[in-house]
Amino acid sequence: RLGAGVSMRTVLAKTALGQVTLFPAYLTAFFAYSAYLEEIFERGTRDLGTIAEAAKSRIASQFGPSFAGGCVFWPCVNVINFGAVPPSGRVAYVAGVGVAWNAFLSWRNALENKA
């Protein structure tokens, strides 16, 4: 059972589960949605094929470096979250560090626009 992080084994199991399940889906959605919005609002594209190609290209170029960065950042954050932060403070803690992570993703996304 993955309840409160009472042992290091539980903390590591929760961290690994999130890293291999939720994290790849989140990155894929982030870069696909960013490309979608940029195609519609910055380029005026309405063609779904063009939008899909832009999303595919963005994911292909940004997923790997972002996933690598997240494989360093999020396990550290989650070990602290599940191991040291009381349950009542976990949402606030993750929301706070999430701001820093989303700033990193926005920076990665902006690199694509400069290329």
Short mmCIF file of C-alpha atoms in Angstrom, two decimals:
data_model
loop_
_atom_site.label_atom_id
_atom_site.label_comp_id
_atom_site.label_asym_id
_atom_site.label_seq_id
_atom_site.Cartn_x
_atom_site.Cartn_y
_atom_site.Cartn_z
CA ARG A 1 0.00 0.00 0.00
CA LEU A 2 1.31 3.45 -0.91
CA GLY A 3 0.12 5.46 2.06
CA ALA A 4 2.07 7.95 4.15
CA GLY A 5 5.81 7.79 3.53
CA VAL A 6 6.85 6.06 6.73
CA SER A 7 9.81 4.14 5.36
CA MET A 8 12.46 4.93 2.78
CA ARG A 9 11.23 1.96 0.75
CA THR A 10 7.73 3.47 0.54
CA VAL A 11 9.16 6.90 -0.29
CA LEU A 12 11.28 5.45 -3.11
CA ALA A 13 8.36 3.37 -4.43
CA LYS A 14 6.11 6.45 -4.60
CA THR A 15 8.87 8.44 -6.27
CA ALA A 16 9.58 5.75 -8.87
CA LEU A 17 5.89 5.21 -9.63
CA GLY A 18 5.35 8.88 -10.37
CA GLN A 19 8.54 9.16 -12.40
CA VAL A 20 7.68 6.33 -14.78
CA THR A 21 3.91 6.84 -15.08
CA LEU A 22 2.75 10.41 -14.56
CA PHE A 23 5.88 12.31 -15.55
CA PRO A 24 6.17 11.14 -19.20
CA ALA A 25 2.46 11.79 -19.76
CA TYR A 26 2.75 15.27 -18.24
CA LEU A 27 5.73 16.23 -20.42
CA THR A 28 4.05 14.95 -23.56
CA ALA A 29 0.88 16.90 -22.78
CA PHE A 30 2.83 20.07 -21.90
CA PHE A 31 4.82 20.20 -25.13
CA ALA A 32 1.91 19.10 -27.34
CA TYR A 33 -0.40 21.73 -25.85
CA SER A 34 2.27 24.43 -26.08
CA ALA A 35 2.78 23.67 -29.77
CA TYR A 36 -0.98 23.60 -30.33
CA LEU A 37 -1.48 27.02 -28.75
CA GLU A 38 1.46 28.54 -30.60
CA GLU A 39 0.25 27.22 -33.95
CA ILE A 40 -3.25 28.60 -33.43
CA PHE A 41 -2.55 31.93 -31.74
CA GLU A 42 0.89 32.92 -33.04
CA ARG A 43 0.80 31.48 -36.54
CA GLY A 44 -2.95 31.44 -37.18
CA THR A 45 -2.86 27.78 -38.21
CA ARG A 46 -6.18 25.95 -38.35
CA ASP A 47 -5.01 22.85 -40.22
CA LEU A 48 -5.02 19.91 -37.81
CA GLY A 49 -2.29 18.10 -39.74
CA THR A 50 0.05 21.08 -39.41
CA ILE A 51 -0.76 21.40 -35.72
CA ALA A 52 -0.16 17.68 -35.16
CA GLU A 53 3.21 17.86 -36.95
CA ALA A 54 4.23 20.87 -34.85
CA ALA A 55 3.29 19.01 -31.67
CA LYS A 56 5.15 15.89 -32.80
CA SER A 57 8.24 17.93 -33.63
CA ARG A 58 8.12 19.80 -30.31
CA ILE A 59 7.78 16.59 -28.31
CA ALA A 60 10.62 14.96 -30.28
CA SER A 61 13.00 17.84 -29.65
CA GLN A 62 12.09 18.75 -26.07
CA PHE A 63 10.97 15.55 -24.35
CA GLY A 64 14.42 13.97 -23.93
CA PRO A 65 16.25 16.93 -22.38
CA SER A 66 13.25 17.80 -20.20
CA PHE A 67 12.82 14.21 -19.05
CA ALA A 68 16.52 14.04 -18.19
CA GLY A 69 16.25 17.24 -16.17
CA GLY A 70 13.15 15.95 -14.45
CA CYS A 71 14.88 12.68 -13.57
CA VAL A 72 17.26 14.73 -11.44
CA PHE A 73 14.81 17.34 -10.13
CA TRP A 74 11.64 15.39 -9.28
CA PRO A 75 13.12 12.40 -7.41
CA CYS A 76 14.86 14.84 -5.04
CA VAL A 77 11.66 16.84 -4.62
CA ASN A 78 9.56 13.72 -4.07
CA VAL A 79 11.92 12.12 -1.57
CA ILE A 80 11.67 15.30 0.48
CA ASN A 81 7.91 15.50 -0.08
CA PHE A 82 7.09 11.93 0.91
CA GLY A 83 9.82 11.57 3.51
CA ALA A 84 9.89 14.88 5.37
CA VAL A 85 6.87 17.04 4.55
CA PRO A 86 3.81 16.34 6.71
CA PRO A 87 0.75 15.23 4.71
CA SER A 88 -1.00 18.52 5.40
CA GLY A 89 1.81 20.47 3.72
CA ARG A 90 2.47 18.31 0.69
CA VAL A 91 0.16 20.08 -1.74
CA ALA A 92 1.66 23.48 -0.92
CA TYR A 93 5.20 22.11 -1.14
CA VAL A 94 4.69 20.46 -4.54
CA ALA A 95 2.83 23.54 -5.84
CA GLY A 96 5.77 25.72 -4.82
CA VAL A 97 8.43 23.60 -6.45
CA GLY A 98 6.12 23.08 -9.42
CA VAL A 99 6.41 26.79 -10.18
CA ALA A 100 10.18 26.37 -10.55
CA TRP A 101 9.73 23.26 -12.70
CA ASN A 102 7.21 24.98 -14.99
CA ALA A 103 9.61 27.90 -15.37
CA PHE A 104 12.23 25.38 -16.54
CA LEU A 105 9.76 23.83 -19.02
CA SER A 106 8.79 27.26 -20.32
CA TRP A 107 12.46 28.04 -20.86
CA ARG A 108 12.92 24.73 -22.72
CA ASN A 109 9.85 25.52 -24.81
CA ALA A 110 11.18 29.00 -25.63
CA LEU A 111 14.42 27.45 -26.92
CA GLU A 112 12.37 25.71 -29.59
CA ASN A 113 10.95 29.04 -30.77
CA LYS A 114 14.42 30.56 -31.16
CA ALA A 115 15.71 27.69 -33.28
#
